[in-house]
Amino acid sequence: MEENREVVLRSIYVYPVKSLKGMALEEARVEPRGLQYDRRWMLVDKGNTFITQRERPRMAMISVRPEAEGLRASAGGMEDLLIPYEPEQSSARVQVKVWRSVCGALVAGREVNEWFSRFLQLPCRLVYMPDDVRRAVNPVYAVNRSIVSFADGYPFHVFGEASLADLNERLDAPVPVNRFRPNFVLSGAAAFAEDDWKRIKIGDTLFHVVKPCDRCVITTTDQERGVPTGREPLKTLATYRTVSNKVLFGQYLVAERYGGQLRIGDRVEIISRKGQ
């Protein structure tokens, strides 16, 4: 147990299209690239470079949810859009850029791309990462040749409820969990206990805690209204969570094995800590 506390998986989130609204789940399957559905789709500009809320905060206002035939996208003032889980076999295959990574992707159909372009008021295309594309995690932090979806760099992201509570106690206006776009939120651990973990087990799945997450301007975007709110919470975080000029909050994980099913309420076991 974590310092004689019972640590539990309190929340699970996925973000099927990178940088769009997240979706809370009761359970999720662990796959090689991350949780099922998580960031397998992404919007790109005319140069096939990824687009995020950093440039287009309005992206936060688009929600997507899995249905039997595909993803259903919804946004204010727009008719719902059904996106097939995989584009047609004849779909164009392009090389897309995510930070320093370049990898293959399939382009969605014209109707899909026009829908997103119209809402975001920006020419863009939706792309999908097929199963035969393997985008590698930084080898310094990889475990068993880890791969990742269109996430910034790592398959899973975690922090504790107490860490967010610690931050909110320092803010004039508390911020919700969605500002930080986690996959897992845990209860029962002390504030920032996750900083010291090396390996943890959630349910039956073993994860390696490989790297802290450095935060960006997305944390200052209201995820309901899709608008920037000022300098918080980054300003306050910077006063006590800055290391090497990076503001840190939460930890990235990679899974040792895949195929497990995680459920809210799963017990979290701290297997080892850094320095052990």
Coordinates of C-alpha atoms in Angstrom, one line a residue, residues 16-229:
P16 CA -10.4 9.4 -29.3
V17 CA -9.4 12.4 -31.4
K18 CA -6.3 14.1 -30.2
S19 CA -7.0 17.4 -28.4
L20 CA -10.8 17.1 -28.6
K21 CA -13.1 16.7 -25.6
G22 CA -12.3 13.7 -23.4
M23 CA -14.7 10.9 -22.5
A24 CA -15.0 9.3 -19.0
L25 CA -15.3 5.5 -18.9
E26 CA -16.2 2.9 -16.3
E27 CA -13.7 0.5 -17.8
A28 CA -11.1 0.3 -20.7
R29 CA -8.9 -2.2 -22.4
V30 CA -5.1 -1.8 -22.3
E31 CA -3.8 -1.9 -25.9
P32 CA -0.2 -1.5 -27.2
R33 CA -0.6 2.2 -28.1
G34 CA -2.6 3.1 -25.0
L35 CA -6.2 2.6 -23.9
Q36 CA -8.7 1.4 -26.6
Y37 CA -9.7 4.4 -28.8
D38 CA -7.3 6.8 -27.2
R39 CA -5.9 9.3 -29.7
R40 CA -6.0 6.9 -32.7
W41 CA -7.4 9.9 -34.7
M42 CA -5.9 13.3 -35.1
L43 CA -6.5 16.5 -37.0
V44 CA -3.8 17.8 -39.3
D45 CA -3.3 21.0 -41.3
K46 CA -2.4 21.4 -45.0
G47 CA 1.1 20.4 -44.3
N48 CA 0.0 17.2 -42.4
T49 CA 1.2 18.6 -39.1
F50 CA -0.9 17.9 -36.0
I51 CA -3.3 20.6 -34.7
T52 CA -4.1 20.9 -31.0
Q53 CA -5.9 23.2 -28.6
R54 CA -2.6 25.1 -28.2
E55 CA -3.4 26.8 -31.5
R56 CA -7.2 26.1 -31.7
P57 CA -8.8 26.1 -28.2
R58 CA -12.2 25.7 -29.9
M59 CA -11.3 22.0 -30.4
A60 CA -12.2 21.5 -26.7
M61 CA -15.9 22.0 -27.7
I62 CA -16.0 19.0 -30.0
S63 CA -17.0 15.7 -28.3
V64 CA -16.7 12.2 -29.7
R65 CA -18.1 8.9 -28.5
P66 CA -17.8 5.3 -29.8
E67 CA -20.9 3.7 -31.3
A68 CA -21.4 0.5 -33.1
E69 CA -20.6 1.9 -36.6
G70 CA -18.0 4.4 -35.6
L71 CA -17.3 7.6 -33.7
R72 CA -20.1 10.1 -33.3
A73 CA -18.8 13.7 -33.3
S74 CA -20.9 16.5 -31.8
A75 CA -20.4 20.3 -31.6
G76 CA -22.6 23.3 -31.0
G77 CA -24.4 24.5 -34.1
M78 CA -23.4 21.4 -36.1
E79 CA -25.3 18.3 -37.1
D80 CA -23.7 15.2 -35.6
L81 CA -21.1 13.4 -37.7
L82 CA -20.6 9.7 -37.8
I83 CA -16.9 8.8 -38.5
P84 CA -16.2 5.2 -39.6
Y85 CA -13.7 3.4 -37.3
E86 CA -11.4 2.9 -40.3
P87 CA -11.3 4.9 -43.5
E88 CA -12.0 3.2 -46.8
Q89 CA -9.2 1.0 -48.1
S90 CA -8.8 3.4 -51.0
S91 CA -8.2 6.3 -48.6
A92 CA -5.1 8.3 -49.1
R93 CA -2.1 7.3 -47.0
V94 CA 0.0 10.2 -45.8
Q95 CA 3.0 10.9 -43.6
V96 CA 1.9 13.1 -40.6
K97 CA 4.0 14.9 -38.0
V98 CA 3.5 14.8 -34.2
W99 CA 6.2 16.9 -32.6
R100 CA 9.4 15.2 -33.8
S101 CA 7.7 12.0 -34.9
V102 CA 6.7 11.3 -38.5
C103 CA 4.4 8.3 -39.1
G104 CA 1.9 7.0 -41.6
A105 CA -1.9 7.7 -41.4
L106 CA -5.0 7.2 -43.4
V107 CA -7.1 10.3 -44.4
A108 CA -10.8 10.4 -43.6
G109 CA -13.4 11.2 -46.3
R110 CA -14.3 14.6 -47.7
E111 CA -17.5 14.9 -45.6
V112 CA -15.6 14.3 -42.4
N113 CA -12.9 16.8 -43.2
E114 CA -15.3 19.5 -44.3
W115 CA -17.3 19.1 -41.0
F116 CA -14.2 19.7 -38.9
S117 CA -12.9 22.5 -41.1
R118 CA -16.2 24.3 -40.9
F119 CA -16.5 24.2 -37.1
L120 CA -12.8 25.1 -36.5
Q121 CA -12.8 27.7 -39.3
L122 CA -9.5 26.2 -40.5
P123 CA -8.8 23.9 -43.4
C124 CA -7.9 20.5 -41.8
R125 CA -8.2 16.8 -42.3
L126 CA -8.9 13.9 -39.9
V127 CA -6.4 11.1 -40.0
Y128 CA -6.4 7.6 -38.5
M129 CA -3.5 5.5 -37.3
P130 CA -3.9 2.0 -38.7
D131 CA -2.7 -1.1 -36.9
D132 CA 0.3 -1.6 -39.1
V133 CA 1.8 1.8 -38.1
R134 CA 4.2 1.6 -35.2
R135 CA 5.1 5.0 -33.7
A136 CA 7.9 4.3 -31.2
V137 CA 8.1 5.8 -27.7
N138 CA 11.4 7.5 -27.0
P139 CA 13.8 4.5 -26.6
V140 CA 15.2 6.0 -23.4
Y141 CA 11.8 5.4 -21.7
A142 CA 10.6 2.4 -23.7
V143 CA 9.7 -1.0 -22.2
N144 CA 9.5 -4.0 -24.6
R145 CA 9.7 -1.7 -27.7
S146 CA 6.8 0.5 -26.5
I147 CA 4.7 2.2 -29.1
V148 CA 2.2 5.0 -28.8
S149 CA -0.8 6.5 -30.7
F150 CA -1.0 10.2 -31.6
A151 CA -0.6 11.1 -28.0
D152 CA 2.2 13.6 -27.4
G153 CA 4.7 10.9 -26.6
Y154 CA 3.6 8.2 -24.2
P155 CA 0.7 5.8 -24.0
F156 CA -0.7 6.6 -20.6
H157 CA -0.9 9.5 -18.2
V158 CA -1.7 9.4 -14.4
F159 CA -1.9 11.6 -11.4
G160 CA -3.6 11.5 -8.0
E161 CA -6.7 13.4 -6.8
A162 CA -4.6 14.7 -3.9
S163 CA -2.1 16.3 -6.3
L164 CA -5.0 18.3 -8.0
A165 CA -6.4 19.2 -4.6
D166 CA -3.0 20.5 -3.5
L167 CA -2.9 22.8 -6.5
N168 CA -6.5 23.9 -6.1
E169 CA -5.8 25.0 -2.5
R170 CA -3.3 27.4 -3.9
L171 CA -5.6 28.9 -6.6
D172 CA -8.2 31.6 -6.3
A173 CA -10.4 29.7 -8.7
P174 CA -10.0 25.9 -8.6
V175 CA -9.6 24.1 -11.9
P176 CA -11.2 20.8 -12.9
V177 CA -9.5 17.6 -13.7
N178 CA -10.1 18.0 -17.5
R179 CA -7.6 20.8 -17.7
F180 CA -4.9 18.1 -17.4
R181 CA -6.3 15.5 -19.7
P182 CA -5.3 12.4 -17.8
N183 CA -6.0 8.7 -18.6
F184 CA -6.1 7.7 -15.0
V185 CA -6.8 9.6 -11.8
L186 CA -6.1 7.8 -8.5
S187 CA -7.4 8.3 -5.0
G188 CA -5.8 7.4 -1.7
A189 CA -2.2 8.5 -2.4
A190 CA -0.6 11.6 -0.9
A191 CA -0.2 14.7 -3.0
F192 CA 2.4 14.1 -5.7
A193 CA 3.2 10.6 -4.4
E194 CA 3.2 9.6 -8.1
D195 CA 6.5 11.4 -8.6
D196 CA 8.3 8.7 -6.6
W197 CA 6.8 5.7 -8.2
K198 CA 8.8 3.4 -10.5
R199 CA 6.4 0.6 -11.1
I200 CA 2.7 0.3 -10.3
K201 CA 0.0 -2.3 -10.8
I202 CA -3.5 -1.2 -11.7
G203 CA -5.8 -4.2 -11.5
D204 CA -3.8 -7.0 -13.2
T205 CA -1.8 -4.7 -15.4
L206 CA 1.8 -3.7 -14.6
F207 CA 2.9 -0.2 -15.6
H208 CA 6.3 1.5 -15.6
V209 CA 6.3 5.1 -14.5
V210 CA 8.8 6.5 -17.0
K211 CA 8.7 10.3 -17.1
P212 CA 7.0 13.3 -15.5
C213 CA 4.6 15.3 -17.7
D214 CA 5.6 18.9 -18.5
R215 CA 2.5 21.1 -18.8
C216 CA 1.6 23.5 -21.6
V217 CA -0.9 26.3 -22.3
I218 CA -3.8 23.8 -22.7
T219 CA -4.1 23.7 -18.9
T220 CA -5.3 27.4 -19.1
T221 CA -8.1 26.6 -21.6
D222 CA -11.7 26.2 -20.3
Q223 CA -12.5 22.8 -21.6
E224 CA -16.3 23.5 -21.7
R225 CA -16.2 26.8 -23.5
G226 CA -13.0 26.3 -25.6
V227 CA -11.5 29.6 -24.6
P228 CA -8.2 30.6 -22.8
T229 CA -8.7 31.8 -19.2

